[in-house]
Amino acid sequence: MGIFLISLVMLKGVLPRAVAWLGLLTGSLGLLSEALRFVAPAFYWGYGVLLWAWFIAVGVSLIRLHPEAPDPTGGGAVREDSN
């Protein structure tokens, strides 16, 4: 349920929409696989693969959001070297 809710919020955030849709699919399959745990245990295979794909996609997206190096004096602006 957590992945599904996080992905709903991601739809309006700064991360790529494809990552959010992958999370919605992953969360939906996770809920379905929990509900049908004893009837169709094979859903866990798909959920497991999508779960890893979503974690990797979110991680790569967060790394790409890395801002410029902050000012070590705490001013919040990026310093320019005088060289």
Short mmCIF file of C-alpha atoms in Angstrom, two decimals:
data_model
loop_
_atom_site.label_atom_id
_atom_site.label_comp_id
_atom_site.label_asym_id
_atom_site.label_seq_id
_atom_site.Cartn_x
_atom_site.Cartn_y
_atom_site.Cartn_z
CA MET A 1 0.00 0.00 0.00
CA GLY A 2 2.92 2.32 0.77
CA ILE A 3 4.43 2.12 -2.71
CA PHE A 4 1.03 2.84 -4.24
CA LEU A 5 0.46 5.93 -2.07
CA ILE A 6 3.99 7.25 -2.57
CA SER A 7 3.58 6.86 -6.31
CA LEU A 8 0.32 8.80 -6.28
CA VAL A 9 2.19 11.72 -4.73
CA MET A 10 5.06 11.27 -7.21
CA LEU A 11 2.67 11.95 -10.10
CA LYS A 12 2.62 15.63 -9.08
CA GLY A 13 6.27 15.83 -8.01
CA VAL A 14 9.59 16.43 -9.71
CA LEU A 15 10.44 12.80 -10.45
CA PRO A 16 9.63 11.37 -13.88
CA ARG A 17 6.01 10.35 -14.40
CA ALA A 18 7.15 6.97 -15.76
CA VAL A 19 8.65 6.16 -12.36
CA ALA A 20 5.39 7.11 -10.68
CA TRP A 21 3.37 4.91 -13.05
CA LEU A 22 5.79 2.03 -12.46
CA GLY A 23 5.21 2.52 -8.73
CA LEU A 24 1.45 2.50 -9.18
CA LEU A 25 1.69 -0.75 -11.13
CA THR A 26 4.04 -2.24 -8.53
CA GLY A 27 1.84 -1.18 -5.63
CA SER A 28 -1.30 -2.51 -7.30
CA LEU A 29 0.33 -5.86 -8.02
CA GLY A 30 1.63 -5.96 -4.45
CA LEU A 31 -1.85 -5.44 -3.04
CA LEU A 32 -3.27 -8.02 -5.42
CA SER A 33 -0.59 -10.57 -4.58
CA GLU A 34 -1.24 -10.13 -0.86
CA ALA A 35 -4.97 -10.52 -1.33
CA LEU A 36 -4.51 -13.65 -3.46
CA ARG A 37 -1.53 -15.04 -1.57
CA PHE A 38 -2.90 -18.58 -1.23
CA VAL A 39 -4.91 -18.66 -4.47
CA ALA A 40 -2.26 -17.40 -6.91
CA PRO A 41 1.20 -17.34 -5.31
CA ALA A 42 2.80 -16.76 -8.73
CA PHE A 43 1.88 -13.05 -8.51
CA TYR A 44 4.75 -12.65 -6.06
CA TRP A 45 7.27 -13.27 -8.85
CA GLY A 46 5.95 -10.34 -10.87
CA TYR A 47 5.69 -8.18 -7.79
CA GLY A 48 9.27 -9.01 -6.80
CA VAL A 49 10.65 -8.06 -10.21
CA LEU A 50 8.63 -4.83 -10.37
CA LEU A 51 9.64 -3.96 -6.82
CA TRP A 52 13.35 -4.10 -7.71
CA ALA A 53 12.74 -2.16 -10.92
CA TRP A 54 10.88 0.56 -9.00
CA PHE A 55 13.57 0.83 -6.31
CA ILE A 56 16.27 1.20 -8.95
CA ALA A 57 14.24 3.72 -10.98
CA VAL A 58 13.57 5.85 -7.89
CA GLY A 59 17.22 5.69 -6.85
CA VAL A 60 18.49 6.75 -10.27
CA SER A 61 15.91 9.55 -10.41
CA LEU A 62 16.95 10.83 -6.98
CA ILE A 63 20.63 10.76 -7.92
CA ARG A 64 19.84 12.83 -11.02
CA LEU A 65 18.23 15.49 -8.79
CA HIS A 66 21.58 16.19 -7.13
CA PRO A 67 21.95 19.99 -6.89
CA GLU A 68 25.14 22.00 -7.23
CA ALA A 69 27.52 21.89 -4.29
CA PRO A 70 26.25 24.12 -1.48
CA ASP A 71 28.27 26.99 -0.06
CA PRO A 72 30.32 25.63 2.87
CA THR A 73 29.83 28.92 4.74
CA GLY A 74 26.10 28.21 4.93
CA GLY A 75 25.01 31.05 2.67
CA GLY A 76 23.09 28.75 0.38
CA ALA A 77 24.64 30.13 -2.81
CA VAL A 78 27.15 28.38 -5.04
CA ARG A 79 30.62 29.88 -4.75
CA GLU A 80 32.67 30.66 -7.81
CA ASP A 81 36.41 30.06 -7.68
CA SER A 82 38.57 33.11 -8.29
CA ASN A 83 41.10 31.13 -10.33
#
